[in-house]
Amino acid sequence: MEIKKALIMNNFSAAGKEDVLRALASKMVQAGYVKDSFEEAIVCREEKFATGLQFKTLGIAIPHTDPEHVLEPAVSVTRLEKSIEFEHMGLGGIVKVELIFMLALKDATGHIQGLKKLADLFQDEQVVNEFRAAKSDDDLVEIVGKWFSLS
């Protein structure tokens, strides 16, 4: 899957979790990757099934929802200007999230593959440092393309 600049936001400023989820989902809707129902579905799913993950020095979130809301597979990546609190996936508690990978997948089990790839990826401090050093959307597109793919 090609990483689209239209779905990348570097240094995004958001008031909170719902704010950033709606902004990312809206970009996916506008770009034609997902149905209008995707935005509400992603917010509702995050409330029921948290997606925050804490790695050694980085908190990330990987929001996703059911394939019925997806027209074409896509990933939206956002590096936040200031961390936002998400609940930890499976463990409860709070994760201060700096990076969000929103997945829009047509395969109901595809998110498991994406989660595994991201979990493996963010164990590497070189990768973490590159994401943190991104200065622009173009930098972030390049870094995502270098390190992450769902294909």
PDB file of C-alpha atoms in Angstrom:
ATOM      1  CA  MET A   1       0.000   0.000   0.000  1.00  0.00           C
ATOM      2  CA  GLU A   2       1.412   3.348  -1.033  1.00  0.00           C
ATOM      3  CA  ILE A   3       1.632   6.031   1.646  1.00  0.00           C
ATOM      4  CA  LYS A   4      -0.399   9.067   0.564  1.00  0.00           C
ATOM      5  CA  LYS A   5       0.711  12.541   1.651  1.00  0.00           C
ATOM      6  CA  ALA A   6      -2.956  13.576   1.921  1.00  0.00           C
ATOM      7  CA  LEU A   7      -3.245  11.199   4.899  1.00  0.00           C
ATOM      8  CA  ILE A   8      -0.113  12.380   6.758  1.00  0.00           C
ATOM      9  CA  MET A   9      -0.042  15.121   9.371  1.00  0.00           C
ATOM     10  CA  ASN A  10       3.125  16.145  11.181  1.00  0.00           C
ATOM     11  CA  ASN A  11       3.024  18.249  14.357  1.00  0.00           C
ATOM     12  CA  PHE A  12      -0.766  18.049  14.481  1.00  0.00           C
ATOM     13  CA  SER A  13      -2.332  19.922  17.370  1.00  0.00           C
ATOM     14  CA  ALA A  14      -5.458  18.372  18.872  1.00  0.00           C
ATOM     15  CA  ALA A  15      -7.526  19.105  21.957  1.00  0.00           C
ATOM     16  CA  GLY A  16      -7.917  15.429  22.780  1.00  0.00           C
ATOM     17  CA  LYS A  17      -8.385  11.882  21.592  1.00  0.00           C
ATOM     18  CA  GLU A  18     -11.771  12.358  19.915  1.00  0.00           C
ATOM     19  CA  ASP A  19     -10.568  15.536  18.192  1.00  0.00           C
ATOM     20  CA  VAL A  20      -7.624  13.771  16.542  1.00  0.00           C
ATOM     21  CA  LEU A  21      -9.654  10.663  15.654  1.00  0.00           C
ATOM     22  CA  ARG A  22     -12.298  12.769  13.916  1.00  0.00           C
ATOM     23  CA  ALA A  23      -9.677  14.854  12.076  1.00  0.00           C
ATOM     24  CA  LEU A  24      -7.878  11.768  10.738  1.00  0.00           C
ATOM     25  CA  ALA A  25     -11.106   9.989   9.822  1.00  0.00           C
ATOM     26  CA  SER A  26     -12.353  13.103   8.043  1.00  0.00           C
ATOM     27  CA  LYS A  27      -9.169  13.203   5.934  1.00  0.00           C
ATOM     28  CA  MET A  28      -9.760   9.566   4.950  1.00  0.00           C
ATOM     29  CA  VAL A  29     -13.387  10.314   4.021  1.00  0.00           C
ATOM     30  CA  GLN A  30     -12.381  13.380   1.964  1.00  0.00           C
ATOM     31  CA  ALA A  31      -9.684  11.384   0.168  1.00  0.00           C
ATOM     32  CA  GLY A  32     -12.250   8.714  -0.774  1.00  0.00           C
ATOM     33  CA  TYR A  33     -10.727   5.769   1.118  1.00  0.00           C
ATOM     34  CA  VAL A  34     -13.593   5.247   3.543  1.00  0.00           C
ATOM     35  CA  LYS A  35     -17.359   5.713   3.784  1.00  0.00           C
ATOM     36  CA  ASP A  36     -18.941   8.602   5.686  1.00  0.00           C
ATOM     37  CA  SER A  37     -19.772   6.092   8.450  1.00  0.00           C
ATOM     38  CA  PHE A  38     -16.044   5.547   9.163  1.00  0.00           C
ATOM     39  CA  GLU A  39     -15.632   8.606  11.399  1.00  0.00           C
ATOM     40  CA  GLU A  40     -18.345   7.664  13.869  1.00  0.00           C
ATOM     41  CA  ALA A  41     -17.342   3.989  13.743  1.00  0.00           C
ATOM     42  CA  ILE A  42     -13.694   4.744  14.596  1.00  0.00           C
ATOM     43  CA  VAL A  43     -14.652   6.974  17.552  1.00  0.00           C
ATOM     44  CA  CYS A  44     -17.135   4.389  18.905  1.00  0.00           C
ATOM     45  CA  ARG A  45     -14.693   1.502  18.504  1.00  0.00           C
ATOM     46  CA  GLU A  46     -11.919   3.388  20.322  1.00  0.00           C
ATOM     47  CA  GLU A  47     -14.275   3.874  23.283  1.00  0.00           C
ATOM     48  CA  LYS A  48     -14.985   0.124  23.446  1.00  0.00           C
ATOM     49  CA  PHE A  49     -11.589  -1.257  22.433  1.00  0.00           C
ATOM     50  CA  ALA A  50      -8.651   0.999  23.309  1.00  0.00           C
ATOM     51  CA  THR A  51      -5.688   1.106  20.912  1.00  0.00           C
ATOM     52  CA  GLY A  52      -2.911   2.808  22.884  1.00  0.00           C
ATOM     53  CA  LEU A  53       0.421   0.988  23.128  1.00  0.00           C
ATOM     54  CA  GLN A  54       3.389   1.985  25.255  1.00  0.00           C
ATOM     55  CA  PHE A  55       6.835   1.182  23.945  1.00  0.00           C
ATOM     56  CA  LYS A  56      10.104   1.859  25.729  1.00  0.00           C
ATOM     57  CA  THR A  57      10.151   5.591  24.947  1.00  0.00           C
ATOM     58  CA  LEU A  58       7.101   6.164  22.742  1.00  0.00           C
ATOM     59  CA  GLY A  59       3.328   5.900  23.054  1.00  0.00           C
ATOM     60  CA  ILE A  60       1.391   5.143  19.873  1.00  0.00           C
ATOM     61  CA  ALA A  61      -2.261   4.501  19.049  1.00  0.00           C
ATOM     62  CA  ILE A  62      -3.540   2.319  16.232  1.00  0.00           C
ATOM     63  CA  PRO A  63      -7.241   3.095  15.815  1.00  0.00           C
ATOM     64  CA  HIS A  64      -9.161   0.962  13.333  1.00  0.00           C
ATOM     65  CA  THR A  65     -12.700  -0.243  12.753  1.00  0.00           C
ATOM     66  CA  ASP A  66     -14.731  -2.768  10.796  1.00  0.00           C
ATOM     67  CA  PRO A  67     -14.064  -3.344   7.067  1.00  0.00           C
ATOM     68  CA  GLU A  68     -17.668  -2.475   6.178  1.00  0.00           C
ATOM     69  CA  HIS A  69     -16.708   1.226   6.514  1.00  0.00           C
ATOM     70  CA  VAL A  70     -13.708   0.955   4.146  1.00  0.00           C
ATOM     71  CA  LEU A  71     -13.743   1.552   0.388  1.00  0.00           C
ATOM     72  CA  GLU A  72     -10.003   1.192  -0.238  1.00  0.00           C
ATOM     73  CA  PRO A  73      -7.251   0.174   2.210  1.00  0.00           C
ATOM     74  CA  ALA A  74      -5.270   3.094   3.615  1.00  0.00           C
ATOM     75  CA  VAL A  75      -3.198   4.218   6.563  1.00  0.00           C
ATOM     76  CA  SER A  76      -3.169   7.709   8.032  1.00  0.00           C
ATOM     77  CA  VAL A  77      -0.177   8.699  10.143  1.00  0.00           C
ATOM     78  CA  THR A  78      -0.024  11.621  12.521  1.00  0.00           C
ATOM     79  CA  ARG A  79       2.765  12.821  14.762  1.00  0.00           C
ATOM     80  CA  LEU A  80       1.215  14.970  17.443  1.00  0.00           C
ATOM     81  CA  GLU A  81       2.611  18.323  18.475  1.00  0.00           C
ATOM     82  CA  LYS A  82       1.820  17.445  22.091  1.00  0.00           C
ATOM     83  CA  SER A  83       0.967  13.982  23.428  1.00  0.00           C
ATOM     84  CA  ILE A  84      -2.667  13.000  23.994  1.00  0.00           C
ATOM     85  CA  GLU A  85      -3.961  10.422  26.455  1.00  0.00           C
ATOM     86  CA  PHE A  86      -5.346   7.148  25.088  1.00  0.00           C
ATOM     87  CA  GLU A  87      -6.253   4.060  27.055  1.00  0.00           C
ATOM     88  CA  HIS A  88      -3.806   1.168  26.811  1.00  0.00           C
ATOM     89  CA  MET A  89      -4.859  -1.689  24.543  1.00  0.00           C
ATOM     90  CA  GLY A  90      -5.778  -4.669  26.678  1.00  0.00           C
ATOM     91  CA  LEU A  91      -4.050  -3.521  29.863  1.00  0.00           C
ATOM     92  CA  GLY A  92      -6.046  -0.480  30.881  1.00  0.00           C
ATOM     93  CA  GLY A  93      -4.303   2.592  32.198  1.00  0.00           C
ATOM     94  CA  ILE A  94      -3.209   5.624  30.244  1.00  0.00           C
ATOM     95  CA  VAL A  95      -0.709   5.950  27.394  1.00  0.00           C
ATOM     96  CA  LYS A  96       0.660   9.365  26.423  1.00  0.00           C
ATOM     97  CA  VAL A  97       0.413   8.995  22.639  1.00  0.00           C
ATOM     98  CA  GLU A  98       2.734  10.923  20.306  1.00  0.00           C
ATOM     99  CA  LEU A  99       2.131   8.974  17.102  1.00  0.00           C
ATOM    100  CA  ILE A 100      -1.092   7.637  15.566  1.00  0.00           C
ATOM    101  CA  PHE A 101      -1.451   5.068  12.799  1.00  0.00           C
ATOM    102  CA  MET A 102      -5.125   4.978  11.758  1.00  0.00           C
ATOM    103  CA  LEU A 103      -5.790   1.833   9.747  1.00  0.00           C
ATOM    104  CA  ALA A 104      -8.557   1.455   7.163  1.00  0.00           C
ATOM    105  CA  LEU A 105      -8.480  -2.179   6.114  1.00  0.00           C
ATOM    106  CA  LYS A 106     -10.845  -4.307   4.031  1.00  0.00           C
ATOM    107  CA  ASP A 107      -9.611  -7.564   5.570  1.00  0.00           C
ATOM    108  CA  ALA A 108     -11.127  -8.173   9.012  1.00  0.00           C
ATOM    109  CA  THR A 109      -7.882  -9.746  10.250  1.00  0.00           C
ATOM    110  CA  GLY A 110      -5.563  -7.225   8.559  1.00  0.00           C
ATOM    111  CA  HIS A 111      -5.346  -5.056  11.658  1.00  0.00           C
ATOM    112  CA  ILE A 112      -3.601  -7.916  13.499  1.00  0.00           C
ATOM    113  CA  GLN A 113      -0.855  -7.944  10.860  1.00  0.00           C
ATOM    114  CA  GLY A 114      -0.593  -4.137  11.098  1.00  0.00           C
ATOM    115  CA  LEU A 115      -0.399  -4.256  14.899  1.00  0.00           C
ATOM    116  CA  LYS A 116       2.366  -6.842  14.796  1.00  0.00           C
ATOM    117  CA  LYS A 117       4.396  -4.850  12.260  1.00  0.00           C
ATOM    118  CA  LEU A 118       4.056  -1.678  14.324  1.00  0.00           C
ATOM    119  CA  ALA A 119       4.908  -3.492  17.560  1.00  0.00           C
ATOM    120  CA  ASP A 120       8.066  -4.895  15.986  1.00  0.00           C
ATOM    121  CA  LEU A 121       8.938  -1.552  14.394  1.00  0.00           C
ATOM    122  CA  PHE A 122       8.748   0.570  17.540  1.00  0.00           C
ATOM    123  CA  GLN A 123      11.022  -1.716  19.526  1.00  0.00           C
ATOM    124  CA  ASP A 124      13.855  -0.113  17.504  1.00  0.00           C
ATOM    125  CA  GLU A 125      15.026   3.217  18.979  1.00  0.00           C
ATOM    126  CA  GLN A 126      16.448   4.287  15.582  1.00  0.00           C
ATOM    127  CA  VAL A 127      12.928   4.127  14.156  1.00  0.00           C
ATOM    128  CA  VAL A 128      11.488   6.026  17.130  1.00  0.00           C
ATOM    129  CA  ASN A 129      14.142   8.746  16.760  1.00  0.00           C
ATOM    130  CA  GLU A 130      13.463   9.127  13.040  1.00  0.00           C
ATOM    131  CA  PHE A 131       9.741   9.592  13.628  1.00  0.00           C
ATOM    132  CA  ARG A 132      10.404  12.143  16.365  1.00  0.00           C
ATOM    133  CA  ALA A 133      12.835  14.065  14.137  1.00  0.00           C
ATOM    134  CA  ALA A 134      10.347  14.547  11.271  1.00  0.00           C
ATOM    135  CA  LYS A 135      10.178  18.267  10.485  1.00  0.00           C
ATOM    136  CA  SER A 136       7.454  18.252   7.812  1.00  0.00           C
ATOM    137  CA  ASP A 137       4.683  16.172   6.263  1.00  0.00           C
ATOM    138  CA  ASP A 138       7.142  15.213   3.500  1.00  0.00           C
ATOM    139  CA  ASP A 139       9.659  13.970   6.093  1.00  0.00           C
ATOM    140  CA  LEU A 140       6.950  11.914   7.754  1.00  0.00           C
ATOM    141  CA  VAL A 141       5.805  10.439   4.408  1.00  0.00           C
ATOM    142  CA  GLU A 142       9.404   9.405   3.685  1.00  0.00           C
ATOM    143  CA  ILE A 143       9.906   7.857   7.125  1.00  0.00           C
ATOM    144  CA  VAL A 144       6.607   5.965   7.036  1.00  0.00           C
ATOM    145  CA  GLY A 145       7.394   4.703   3.535  1.00  0.00           C
ATOM    146  CA  LYS A 146      10.831   3.564   4.662  1.00  0.00           C
ATOM    147  CA  TRP A 147       9.711   1.642   7.722  1.00  0.00           C
ATOM    148  CA  PHE A 148       6.075   0.624   7.381  1.00  0.00           C
ATOM    149  CA  SER A 149       3.912  -1.179   4.860  1.00  0.00           C
ATOM    150  CA  LEU A 150       0.835  -3.370   5.088  1.00  0.00           C
ATOM    151  CA  SER A 151       1.510  -5.275   1.911  1.00  0.00           C
TER     152      SER A 151
END
